[in-house]
Coordinates of C-alpha atoms and ligand atoms in Angstrom, one line a residue:
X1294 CA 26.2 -38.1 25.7
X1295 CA 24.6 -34.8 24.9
X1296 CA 26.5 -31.9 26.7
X1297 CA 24.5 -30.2 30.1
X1298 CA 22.8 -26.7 29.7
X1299 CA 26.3 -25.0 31.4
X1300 CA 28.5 -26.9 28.9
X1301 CA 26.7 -25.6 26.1
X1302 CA 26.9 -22.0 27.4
X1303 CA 30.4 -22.5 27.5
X1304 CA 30.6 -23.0 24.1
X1305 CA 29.4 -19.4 23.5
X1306 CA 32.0 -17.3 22.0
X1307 CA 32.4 -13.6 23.7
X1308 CA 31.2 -10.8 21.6
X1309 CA 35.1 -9.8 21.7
X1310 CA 36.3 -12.7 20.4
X1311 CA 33.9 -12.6 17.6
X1312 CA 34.6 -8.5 16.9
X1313 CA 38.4 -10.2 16.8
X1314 CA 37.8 -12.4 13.9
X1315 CA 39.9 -11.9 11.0
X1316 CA 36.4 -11.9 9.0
X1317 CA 34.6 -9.6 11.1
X1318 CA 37.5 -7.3 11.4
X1319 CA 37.0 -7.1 6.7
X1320 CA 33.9 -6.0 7.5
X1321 CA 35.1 -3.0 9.3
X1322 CA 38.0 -2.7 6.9
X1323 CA 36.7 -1.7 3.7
X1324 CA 37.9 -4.7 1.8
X1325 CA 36.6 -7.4 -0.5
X1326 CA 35.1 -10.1 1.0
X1327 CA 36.4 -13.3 1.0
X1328 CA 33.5 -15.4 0.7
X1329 CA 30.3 -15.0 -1.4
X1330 CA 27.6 -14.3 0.8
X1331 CA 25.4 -16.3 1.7
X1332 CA 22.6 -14.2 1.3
X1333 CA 21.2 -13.0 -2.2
X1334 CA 22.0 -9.5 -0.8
X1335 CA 25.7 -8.6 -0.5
X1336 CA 27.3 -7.4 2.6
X1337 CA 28.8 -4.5 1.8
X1338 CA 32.3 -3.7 3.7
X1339 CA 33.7 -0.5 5.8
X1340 CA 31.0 -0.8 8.7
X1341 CA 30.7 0.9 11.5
X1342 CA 31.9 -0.7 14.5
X1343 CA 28.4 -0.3 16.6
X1344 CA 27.0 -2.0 14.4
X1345 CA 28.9 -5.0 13.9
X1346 CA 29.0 -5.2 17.7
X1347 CA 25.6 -4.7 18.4
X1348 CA 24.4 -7.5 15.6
X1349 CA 27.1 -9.8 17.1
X1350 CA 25.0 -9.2 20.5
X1351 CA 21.5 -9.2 19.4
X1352 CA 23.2 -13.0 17.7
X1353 CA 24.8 -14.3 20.8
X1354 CA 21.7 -13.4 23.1
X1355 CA 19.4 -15.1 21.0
X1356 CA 22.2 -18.4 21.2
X1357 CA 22.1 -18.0 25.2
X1358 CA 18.0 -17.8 24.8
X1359 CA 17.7 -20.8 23.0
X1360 CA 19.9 -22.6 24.8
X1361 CA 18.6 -21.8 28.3
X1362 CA 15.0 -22.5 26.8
X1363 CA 16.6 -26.2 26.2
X1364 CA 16.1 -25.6 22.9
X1365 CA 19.5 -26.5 22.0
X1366 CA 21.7 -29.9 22.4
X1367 CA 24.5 -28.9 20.2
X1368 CA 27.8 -26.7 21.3
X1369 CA 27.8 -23.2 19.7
X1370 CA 30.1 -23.2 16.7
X1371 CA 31.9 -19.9 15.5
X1372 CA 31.1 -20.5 12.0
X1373 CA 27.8 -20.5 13.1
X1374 CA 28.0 -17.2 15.1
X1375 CA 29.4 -15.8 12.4
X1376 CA 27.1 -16.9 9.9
X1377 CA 24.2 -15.5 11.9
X1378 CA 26.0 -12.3 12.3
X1379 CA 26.9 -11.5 8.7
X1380 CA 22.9 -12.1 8.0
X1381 CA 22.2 -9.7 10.8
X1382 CA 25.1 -7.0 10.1
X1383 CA 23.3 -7.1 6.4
X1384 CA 19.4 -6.4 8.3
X1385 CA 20.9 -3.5 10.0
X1386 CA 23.0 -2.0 7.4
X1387 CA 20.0 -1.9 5.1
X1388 CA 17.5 0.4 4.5
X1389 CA 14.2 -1.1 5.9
X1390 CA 12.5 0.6 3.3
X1391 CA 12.8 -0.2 -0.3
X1392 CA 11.4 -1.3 -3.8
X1393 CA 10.0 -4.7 -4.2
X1394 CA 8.2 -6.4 -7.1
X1395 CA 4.6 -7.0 -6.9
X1396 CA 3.7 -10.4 -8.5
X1397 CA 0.9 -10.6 -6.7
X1398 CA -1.9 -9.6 -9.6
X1399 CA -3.0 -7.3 -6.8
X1400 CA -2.8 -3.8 -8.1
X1401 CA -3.7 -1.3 -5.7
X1402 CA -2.3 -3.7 -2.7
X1403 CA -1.7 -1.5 0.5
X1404 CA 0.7 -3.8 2.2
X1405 CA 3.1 -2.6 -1.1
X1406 CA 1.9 1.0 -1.4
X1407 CA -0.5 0.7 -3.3
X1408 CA -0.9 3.2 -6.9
X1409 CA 2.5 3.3 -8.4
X1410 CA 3.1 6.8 -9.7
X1411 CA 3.2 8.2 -13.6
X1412 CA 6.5 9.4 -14.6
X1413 CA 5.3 12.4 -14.7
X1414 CA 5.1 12.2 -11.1
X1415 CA 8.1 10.6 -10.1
X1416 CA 9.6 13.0 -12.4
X1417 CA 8.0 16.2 -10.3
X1418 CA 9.1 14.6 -7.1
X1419 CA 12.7 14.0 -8.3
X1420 CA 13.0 17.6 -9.4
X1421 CA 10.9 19.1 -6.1
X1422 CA 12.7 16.9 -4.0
X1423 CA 16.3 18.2 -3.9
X1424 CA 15.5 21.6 -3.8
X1425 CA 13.2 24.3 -2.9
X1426 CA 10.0 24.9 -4.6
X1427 CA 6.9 27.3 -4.0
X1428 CA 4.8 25.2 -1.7
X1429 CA 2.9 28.3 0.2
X1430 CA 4.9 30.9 -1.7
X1431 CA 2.5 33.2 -4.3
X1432 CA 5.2 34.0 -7.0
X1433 CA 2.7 36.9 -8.2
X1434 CA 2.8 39.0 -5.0
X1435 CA 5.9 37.7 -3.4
X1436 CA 3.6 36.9 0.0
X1437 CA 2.9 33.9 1.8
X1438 CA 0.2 31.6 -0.5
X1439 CA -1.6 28.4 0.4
X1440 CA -0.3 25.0 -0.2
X1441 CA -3.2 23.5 -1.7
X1442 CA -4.0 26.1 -4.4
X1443 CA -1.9 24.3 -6.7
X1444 CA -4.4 20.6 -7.0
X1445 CA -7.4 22.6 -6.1
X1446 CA -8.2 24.1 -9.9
X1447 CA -7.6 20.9 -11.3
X1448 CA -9.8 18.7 -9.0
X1449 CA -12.2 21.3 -9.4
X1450 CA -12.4 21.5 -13.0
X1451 CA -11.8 17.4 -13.1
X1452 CA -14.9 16.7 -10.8
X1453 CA -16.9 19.7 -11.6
X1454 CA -16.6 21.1 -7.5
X1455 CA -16.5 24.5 -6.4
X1456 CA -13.6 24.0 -4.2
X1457 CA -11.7 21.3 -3.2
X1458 CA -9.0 20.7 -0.6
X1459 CA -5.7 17.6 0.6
X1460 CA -5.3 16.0 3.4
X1461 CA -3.3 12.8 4.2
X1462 CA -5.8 10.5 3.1
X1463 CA -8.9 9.2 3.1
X1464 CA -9.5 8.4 7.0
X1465 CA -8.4 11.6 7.8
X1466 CA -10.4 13.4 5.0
X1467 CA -13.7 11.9 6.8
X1468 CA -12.7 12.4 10.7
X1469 CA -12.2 16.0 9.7
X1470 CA -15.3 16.4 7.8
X1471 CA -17.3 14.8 10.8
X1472 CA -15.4 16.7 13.1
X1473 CA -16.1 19.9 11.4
X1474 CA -19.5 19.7 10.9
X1475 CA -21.2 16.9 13.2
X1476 CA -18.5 17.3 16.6
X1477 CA -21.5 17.2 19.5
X1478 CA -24.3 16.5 17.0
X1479 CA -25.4 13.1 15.1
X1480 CA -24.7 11.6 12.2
X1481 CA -26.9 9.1 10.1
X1482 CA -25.4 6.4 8.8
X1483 CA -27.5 3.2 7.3
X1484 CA -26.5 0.2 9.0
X1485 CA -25.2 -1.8 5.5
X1486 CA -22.7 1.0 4.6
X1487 CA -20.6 1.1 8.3
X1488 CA -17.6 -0.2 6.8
X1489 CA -14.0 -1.2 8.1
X1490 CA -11.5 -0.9 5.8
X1491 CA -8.5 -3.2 6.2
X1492 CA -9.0 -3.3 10.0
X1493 CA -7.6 0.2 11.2
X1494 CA -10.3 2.4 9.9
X1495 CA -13.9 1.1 11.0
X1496 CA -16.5 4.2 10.8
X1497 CA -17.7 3.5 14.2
X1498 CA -14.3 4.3 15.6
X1499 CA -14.5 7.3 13.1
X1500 CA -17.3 8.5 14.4
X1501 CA -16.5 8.5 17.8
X1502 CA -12.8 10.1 17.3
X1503 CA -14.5 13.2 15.5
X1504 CA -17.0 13.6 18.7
X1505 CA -20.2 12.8 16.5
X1506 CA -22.8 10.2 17.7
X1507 CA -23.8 7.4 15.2
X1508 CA -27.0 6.9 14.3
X1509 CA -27.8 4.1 12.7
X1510 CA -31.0 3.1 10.6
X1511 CA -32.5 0.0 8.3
X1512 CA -30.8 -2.8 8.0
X1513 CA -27.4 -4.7 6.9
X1514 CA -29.3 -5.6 3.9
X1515 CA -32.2 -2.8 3.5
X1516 CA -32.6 0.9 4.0
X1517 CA -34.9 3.5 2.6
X1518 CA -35.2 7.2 3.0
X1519 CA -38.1 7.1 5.3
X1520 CA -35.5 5.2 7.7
X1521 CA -33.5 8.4 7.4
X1522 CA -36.2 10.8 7.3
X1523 CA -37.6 8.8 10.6
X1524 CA -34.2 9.1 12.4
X1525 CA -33.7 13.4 11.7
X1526 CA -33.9 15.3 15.1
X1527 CA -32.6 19.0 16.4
X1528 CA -29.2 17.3 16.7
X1529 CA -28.8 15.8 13.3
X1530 CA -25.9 17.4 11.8
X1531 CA -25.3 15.4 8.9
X1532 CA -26.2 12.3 6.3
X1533 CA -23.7 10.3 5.6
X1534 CA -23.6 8.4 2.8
X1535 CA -20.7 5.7 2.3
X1536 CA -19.1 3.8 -0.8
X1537 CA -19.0 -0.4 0.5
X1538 CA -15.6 -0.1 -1.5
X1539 CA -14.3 -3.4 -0.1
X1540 CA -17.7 -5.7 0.1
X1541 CA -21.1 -6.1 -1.5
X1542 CA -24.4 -6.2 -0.2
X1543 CA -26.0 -8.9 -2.7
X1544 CA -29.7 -10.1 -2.7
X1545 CA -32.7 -8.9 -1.7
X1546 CA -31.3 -5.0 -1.1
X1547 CA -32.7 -1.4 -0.9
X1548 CA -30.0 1.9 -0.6
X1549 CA -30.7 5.2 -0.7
X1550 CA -28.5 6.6 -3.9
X1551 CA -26.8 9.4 -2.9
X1552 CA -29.2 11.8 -4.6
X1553 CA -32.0 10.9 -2.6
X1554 CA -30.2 11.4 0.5
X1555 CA -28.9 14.6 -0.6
X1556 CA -32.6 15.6 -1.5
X1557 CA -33.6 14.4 2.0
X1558 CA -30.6 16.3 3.6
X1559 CA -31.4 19.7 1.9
X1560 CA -34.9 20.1 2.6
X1561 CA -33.9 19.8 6.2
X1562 CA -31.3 21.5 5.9
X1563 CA -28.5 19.1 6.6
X1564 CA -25.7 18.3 4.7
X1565 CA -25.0 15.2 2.6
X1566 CA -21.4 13.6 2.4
X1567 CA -20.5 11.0 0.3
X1568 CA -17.6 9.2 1.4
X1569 CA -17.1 7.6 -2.3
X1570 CA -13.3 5.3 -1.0
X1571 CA -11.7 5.1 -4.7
X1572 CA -13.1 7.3 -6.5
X1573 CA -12.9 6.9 -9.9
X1574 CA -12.5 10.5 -11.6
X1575 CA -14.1 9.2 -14.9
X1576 CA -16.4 6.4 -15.9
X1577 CA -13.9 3.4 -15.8
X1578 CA -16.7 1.3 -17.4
X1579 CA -15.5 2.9 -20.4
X1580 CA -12.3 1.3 -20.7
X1581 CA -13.8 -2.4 -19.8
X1582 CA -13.5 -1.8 -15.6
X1583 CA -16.3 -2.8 -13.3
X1584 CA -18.5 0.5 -13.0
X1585 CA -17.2 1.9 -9.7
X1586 CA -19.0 5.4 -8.5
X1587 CA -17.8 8.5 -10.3
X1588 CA -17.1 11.9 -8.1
X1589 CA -18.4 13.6 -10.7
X1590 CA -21.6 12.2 -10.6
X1591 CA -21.9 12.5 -6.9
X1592 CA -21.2 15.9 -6.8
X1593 CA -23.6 15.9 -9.5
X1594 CA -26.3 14.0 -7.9
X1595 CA -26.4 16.7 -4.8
X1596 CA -23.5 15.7 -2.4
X1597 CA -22.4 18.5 -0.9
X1598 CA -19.1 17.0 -0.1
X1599 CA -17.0 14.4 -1.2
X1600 CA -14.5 12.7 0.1
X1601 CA -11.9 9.7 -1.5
X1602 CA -8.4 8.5 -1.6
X1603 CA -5.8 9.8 -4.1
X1604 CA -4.0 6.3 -4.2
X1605 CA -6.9 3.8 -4.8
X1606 CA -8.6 4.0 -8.4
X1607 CA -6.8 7.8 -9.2
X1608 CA -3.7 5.9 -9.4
X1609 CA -1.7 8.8 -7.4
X1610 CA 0.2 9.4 -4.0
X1611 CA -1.4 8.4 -0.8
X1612 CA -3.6 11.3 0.0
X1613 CA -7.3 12.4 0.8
X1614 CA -9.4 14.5 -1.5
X1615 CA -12.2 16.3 -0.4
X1616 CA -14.5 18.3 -3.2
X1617 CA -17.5 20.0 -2.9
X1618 CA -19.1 23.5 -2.4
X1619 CA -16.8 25.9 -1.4
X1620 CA -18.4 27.3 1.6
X1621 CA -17.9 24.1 3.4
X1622 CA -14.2 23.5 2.2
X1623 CA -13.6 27.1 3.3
X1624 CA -14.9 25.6 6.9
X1625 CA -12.9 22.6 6.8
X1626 CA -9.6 24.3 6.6
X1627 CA -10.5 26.9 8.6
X1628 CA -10.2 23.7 11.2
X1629 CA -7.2 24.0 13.3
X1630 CA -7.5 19.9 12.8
X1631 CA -6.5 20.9 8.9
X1632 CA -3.1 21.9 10.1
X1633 CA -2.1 18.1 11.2
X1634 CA -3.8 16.7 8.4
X1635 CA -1.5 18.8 6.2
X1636 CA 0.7 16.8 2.9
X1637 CA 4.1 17.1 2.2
X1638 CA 5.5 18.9 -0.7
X1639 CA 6.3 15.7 -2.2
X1640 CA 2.5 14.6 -2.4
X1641 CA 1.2 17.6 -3.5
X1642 CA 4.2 17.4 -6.8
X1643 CA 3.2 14.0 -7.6
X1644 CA -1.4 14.6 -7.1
X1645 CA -0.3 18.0 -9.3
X1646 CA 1.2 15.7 -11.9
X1647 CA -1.0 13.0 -11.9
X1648 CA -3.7 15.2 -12.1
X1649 CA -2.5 16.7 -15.0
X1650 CA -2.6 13.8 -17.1
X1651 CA -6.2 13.6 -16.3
X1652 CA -6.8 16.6 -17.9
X1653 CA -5.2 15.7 -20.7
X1654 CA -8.2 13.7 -21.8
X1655 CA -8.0 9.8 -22.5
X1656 CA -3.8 9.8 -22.0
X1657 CA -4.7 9.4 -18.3
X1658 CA -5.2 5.6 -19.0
X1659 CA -1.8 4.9 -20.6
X1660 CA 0.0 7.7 -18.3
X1661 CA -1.4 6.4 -15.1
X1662 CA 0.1 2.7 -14.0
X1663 CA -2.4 1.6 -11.8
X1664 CA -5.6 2.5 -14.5
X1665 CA -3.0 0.9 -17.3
X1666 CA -2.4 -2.2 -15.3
X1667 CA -6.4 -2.7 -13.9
X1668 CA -7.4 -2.3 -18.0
X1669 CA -4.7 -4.2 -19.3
X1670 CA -6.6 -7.4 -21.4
X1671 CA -5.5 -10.6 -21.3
X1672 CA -4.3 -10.6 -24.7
X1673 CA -1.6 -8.3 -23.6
X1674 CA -1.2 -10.2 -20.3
X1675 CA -0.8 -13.4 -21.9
X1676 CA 1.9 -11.8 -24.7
X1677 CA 4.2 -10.2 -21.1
X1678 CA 3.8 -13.5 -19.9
X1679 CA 5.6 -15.7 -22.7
X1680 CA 8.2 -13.2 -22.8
X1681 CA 8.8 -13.4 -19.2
X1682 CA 8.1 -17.2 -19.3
X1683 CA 11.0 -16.9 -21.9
X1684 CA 14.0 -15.0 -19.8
X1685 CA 13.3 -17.4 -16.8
X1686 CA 13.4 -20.3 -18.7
X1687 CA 16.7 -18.9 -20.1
X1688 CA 18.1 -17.7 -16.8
X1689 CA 17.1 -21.0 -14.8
X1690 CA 17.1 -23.6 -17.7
X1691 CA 16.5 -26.7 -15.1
X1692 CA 13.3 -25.7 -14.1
X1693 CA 10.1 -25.5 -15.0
X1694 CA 7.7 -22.7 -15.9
X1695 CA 4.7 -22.2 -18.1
X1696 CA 2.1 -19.7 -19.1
X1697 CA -1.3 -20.3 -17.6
X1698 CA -4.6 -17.9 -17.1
X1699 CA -6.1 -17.3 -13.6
X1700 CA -8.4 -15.0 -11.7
X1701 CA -7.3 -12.0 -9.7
X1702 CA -9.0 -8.8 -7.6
X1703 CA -7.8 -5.0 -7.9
X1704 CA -7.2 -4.9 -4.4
X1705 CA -6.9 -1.7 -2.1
X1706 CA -10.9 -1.7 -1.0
X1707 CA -11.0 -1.4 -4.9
X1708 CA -14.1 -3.3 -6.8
X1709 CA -14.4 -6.5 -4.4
X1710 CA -16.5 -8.7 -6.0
X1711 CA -15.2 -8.6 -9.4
X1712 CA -12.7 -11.0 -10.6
X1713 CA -10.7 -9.9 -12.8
X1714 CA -9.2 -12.3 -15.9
X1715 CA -5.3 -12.5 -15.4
X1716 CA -2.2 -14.3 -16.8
X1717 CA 0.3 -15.9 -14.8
X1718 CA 3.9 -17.7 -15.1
X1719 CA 3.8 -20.3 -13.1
X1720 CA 6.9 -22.0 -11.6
X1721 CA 6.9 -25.9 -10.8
X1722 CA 9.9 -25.4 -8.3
X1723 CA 12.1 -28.2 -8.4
X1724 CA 13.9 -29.4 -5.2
X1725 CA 11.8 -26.9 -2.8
X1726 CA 8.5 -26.6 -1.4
X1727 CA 6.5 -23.3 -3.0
X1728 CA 7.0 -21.5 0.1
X1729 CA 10.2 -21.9 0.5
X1730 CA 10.8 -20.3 -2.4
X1731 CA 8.5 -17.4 -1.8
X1732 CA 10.6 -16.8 1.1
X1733 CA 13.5 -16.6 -0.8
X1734 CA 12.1 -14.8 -3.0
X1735 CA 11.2 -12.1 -0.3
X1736 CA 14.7 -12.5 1.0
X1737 CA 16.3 -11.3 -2.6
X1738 CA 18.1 -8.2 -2.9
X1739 CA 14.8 -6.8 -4.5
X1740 CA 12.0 -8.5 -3.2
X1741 CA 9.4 -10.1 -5.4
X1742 CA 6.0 -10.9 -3.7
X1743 CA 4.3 -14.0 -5.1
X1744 CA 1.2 -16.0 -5.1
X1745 CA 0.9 -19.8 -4.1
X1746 CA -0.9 -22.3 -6.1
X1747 CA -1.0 -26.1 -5.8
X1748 CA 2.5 -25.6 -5.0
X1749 CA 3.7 -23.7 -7.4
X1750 CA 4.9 -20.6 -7.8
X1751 CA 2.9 -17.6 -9.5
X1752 CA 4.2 -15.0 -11.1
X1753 CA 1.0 -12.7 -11.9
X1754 CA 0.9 -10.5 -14.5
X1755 CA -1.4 -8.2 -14.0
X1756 CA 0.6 -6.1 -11.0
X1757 CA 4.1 -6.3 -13.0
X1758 CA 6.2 -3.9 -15.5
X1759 CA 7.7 -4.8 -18.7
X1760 CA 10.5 -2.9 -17.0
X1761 CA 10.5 -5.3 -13.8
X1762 CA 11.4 -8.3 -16.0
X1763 CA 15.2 -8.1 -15.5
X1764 CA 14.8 -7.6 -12.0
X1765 CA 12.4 -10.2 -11.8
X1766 CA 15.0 -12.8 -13.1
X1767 CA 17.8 -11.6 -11.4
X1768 CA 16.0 -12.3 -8.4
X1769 CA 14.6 -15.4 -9.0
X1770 CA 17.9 -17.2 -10.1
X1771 CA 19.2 -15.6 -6.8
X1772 CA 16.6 -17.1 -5.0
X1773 CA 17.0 -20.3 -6.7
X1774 CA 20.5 -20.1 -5.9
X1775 CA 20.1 -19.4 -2.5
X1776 CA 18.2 -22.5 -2.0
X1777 CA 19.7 -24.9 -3.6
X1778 CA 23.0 -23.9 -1.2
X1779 CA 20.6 -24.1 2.0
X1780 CA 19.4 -27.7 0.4
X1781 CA 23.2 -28.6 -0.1
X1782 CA 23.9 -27.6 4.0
X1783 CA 26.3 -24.7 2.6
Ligands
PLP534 C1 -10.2 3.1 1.5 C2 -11.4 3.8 2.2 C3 -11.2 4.7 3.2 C4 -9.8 5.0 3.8 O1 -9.0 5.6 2.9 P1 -7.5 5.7 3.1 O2 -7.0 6.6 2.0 O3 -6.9 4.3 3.0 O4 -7.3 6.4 4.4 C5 -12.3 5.3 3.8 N1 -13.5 5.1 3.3 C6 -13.7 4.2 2.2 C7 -15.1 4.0 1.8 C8 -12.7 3.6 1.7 O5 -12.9 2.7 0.6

């Protein structure tokens, strides 16, 4: 006879009688544990109390829940309890925040942070970091400086600007512009360039946020410059011009390129903006990429600002770049707005390193992981591949993997409709489904973040390291480890 609701709520321990627990009470302690965990991730031991109390809580209401739900016929067993807890002590203990491997393919993926930083980078934050360094100090005079003098010179000379200023990133770069120059007045906008960008930034919203009006004109699929020219009035403040970084308008299409717009906006005296997304700072066609717009040429072409992201196509820390003619960047941060848009020390370290390389000449591409990874041919892939092909096989002998070619995306509103040739290591799991083992695979003490094929695990080349591999294995046997216990009932 299966045991009534009250019965079963019975059989749930009190959170003292769990805090009393010998094993609970090592966690406090500071000692070894007794038993190997059950996650890939290790308990560690000398705990606060709160903690361990509050995760044997959170564990016992979620019992009671399930079990006055009727979601529950079986009596509450302390192993169970405690099971549950360790797993929960471990959530809490951890930092939510850390490094996981991207096996995805998908280089510039935001849900993982998209660019990876150059050493020389990481290297400026780690010695910035700890200490002080001369963010708004100017060492010549010994008075208060300005925080953005020290990336401004170099996207200057790197885009050929007059002036160019930081702000958090790319969204904020164009609300400020907008709200700077078109607050109360209209912007134009053709109707096939309003853009959302993975679902929090659609220019609409934009728009309205920096107190300009929209104006829309042509079509999804065709607009020409007497659409614009037809839509200019006493309250036009500005022609907007915007990058469709994460689609393509295919077919039968007419744009405006930016240099017609510009033309347009001048002899009216307006201002164009190109709102470019990536922003490429050379021609990546030259190293075998998908032509994606250049600043340069923009600024070139008669923009009189432009705006892009410095952890898309740059390759650097998440923040937004805005280059152009100096009288209007002077404007821009003369906006009290500029003051909450503001970077951190640690960005500008890392966009004055990364920049750097740029300016180095053609280092940038080996220097600069996320250029390095999006070039990378699939020659080289397929080379990575064996050899990590290799250490799994010898880490996990029992189970299956081989070498196999695919097709992948950059990612990050980064050339969409270009496929990009990539290598894989595929894993035929044995015992598990696929996404089972992707879980466990999240679960590990560093994360790795797969694809899913026909069941099959895929480890994509294109978004890993050479220096990842070990990792990589480590948590893939720990994962393979881990399943195989939950498939045993341990
Ligand atoms: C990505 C993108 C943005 C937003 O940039 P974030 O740096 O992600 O804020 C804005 N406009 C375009 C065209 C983009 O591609």
């Amino acid at each position: 006879m299966t045991p009534d609701r009250n019965e079963l709520l019975r059989s749930l321990p009190s959170v003292s009688a769990v805090l009393e627990h010998e094993e609970v009470r090592n966690w406090q302690r500071g000692v070894p544990l007794p038993r190997p965990s059950s996650s890939c991730a290790r308990l560690r031991t000398g705990l606060p109390q709160s903690v361990v109390a509050a995760s044997i809580q959170a564990v016992l209401a979620g019992l009671r829940a399930a079990i006055l739900a009727g979601e529950r016929s079986e009596p509450v067993e302390l192993a169970e309890v405690l099971a549950q807890a360790e797993a929960e002590v471990l959530r809490r203990s951890s930092p939510s925040l850390g490094p996981v491997i991207n096996a995805t393919g998908i280089v510039l993926h935001t849900g993982l942070g998209r660019a990876p930083l150059c050493e020389a980078a990481v290297e400026a934050i780690v010695e910035g970091a700890a200490g002080y360094c001369n963010l708004e100090y100017d060492l010549s005079s010994g008075h208060r400086g300005r925080r953005n003098v020290h990336v401004a010179e170099h996207l200057a000379s790197l885009t050929g600007a007059e002036s160019a200023t930081v702000v958090n990133n790319n969204a904020a770069a164009t609300l400020l512009i907008l709200q700077t120059f078109a607050a109360g007045n209209e912007v134009i906008v053709s109707r096939g360039q309003l853009i959302e960008i993975g679902g929090s930034f659609r220019l609409p919203d934009i728009m309205r946020a920096g107190g300009a009006t929209l104006r829309e004109v042509g079509t999804t699929n065709r607009t020409r410059i007497a659409d614009y020219e037809g839509a200019i009035n006493d309250h036009t403040a500005l022609l907007l011009h915007v990058h469709t970084s994460n689609y393509r308008v295919v077919g039968f299409t007419e744009t405006v390129p930016i240099g017609g717009l510009a033309e347009l906006a001048h002899r009216y005296g307006l201002i164009a903006v190109d709102d470019l997304g990536s922003g490429a700072l050379f021609d990546l066609s030259a190293c075998g990429l998908p032509g994606e717009p250049c600043v340069r040429d923009s600024l070139a072409g008669g923009a009189d600002l432009v705006c892009f992201s410095g952890d898309k196509l740059l390759g650097g820390p998440q923040c937004g770049l805005i280059v152009g003619k100096q009288s209007l960047v002077e404007q821009l941060e003369a906006n009290p707005l500029m003051r909450t848009y503001r970077v951190g020390k640690l960005t500008l370290l890392a966009l004055e390193a990364t920049l750097r390389c740029y300016r180095e000449g053609d280092e940038a591409l080996s220097q600069i992981p996320a250029l390095s990874m999006l070039s990378a041919s699939a020659d080289v892939l397929a080379a990575r591949a064996k050899k990590l092909a290799e250490q799994l096989e010898a880490a996990m002998p029992d189970e299956n993997f081989y070498v196999c070619s695919d097709v992948g995306f950059a990612g990050g509103g980064s050339m969409p409709a270009e496929e990009l040739q990539t290598v894989v290591v595929r894993w035929r799991v044995g015992g598990v489904s696929a996404q089972s083992m992707a879980s466990a695979l999240r679960e590990a003490d560093v994360p790795v973040i797969v694809r899913i094929r026909d069941d099959e695990i895929c480890f994509d080349l294109r978004s890993l390291q050479e220096t990842e591999f070990d990792t990589l294995v480590d948590s893939a046997s720990g994962a393979l480890g881990d399943s195989e216990r939950i498939a045993n009932g341990e």
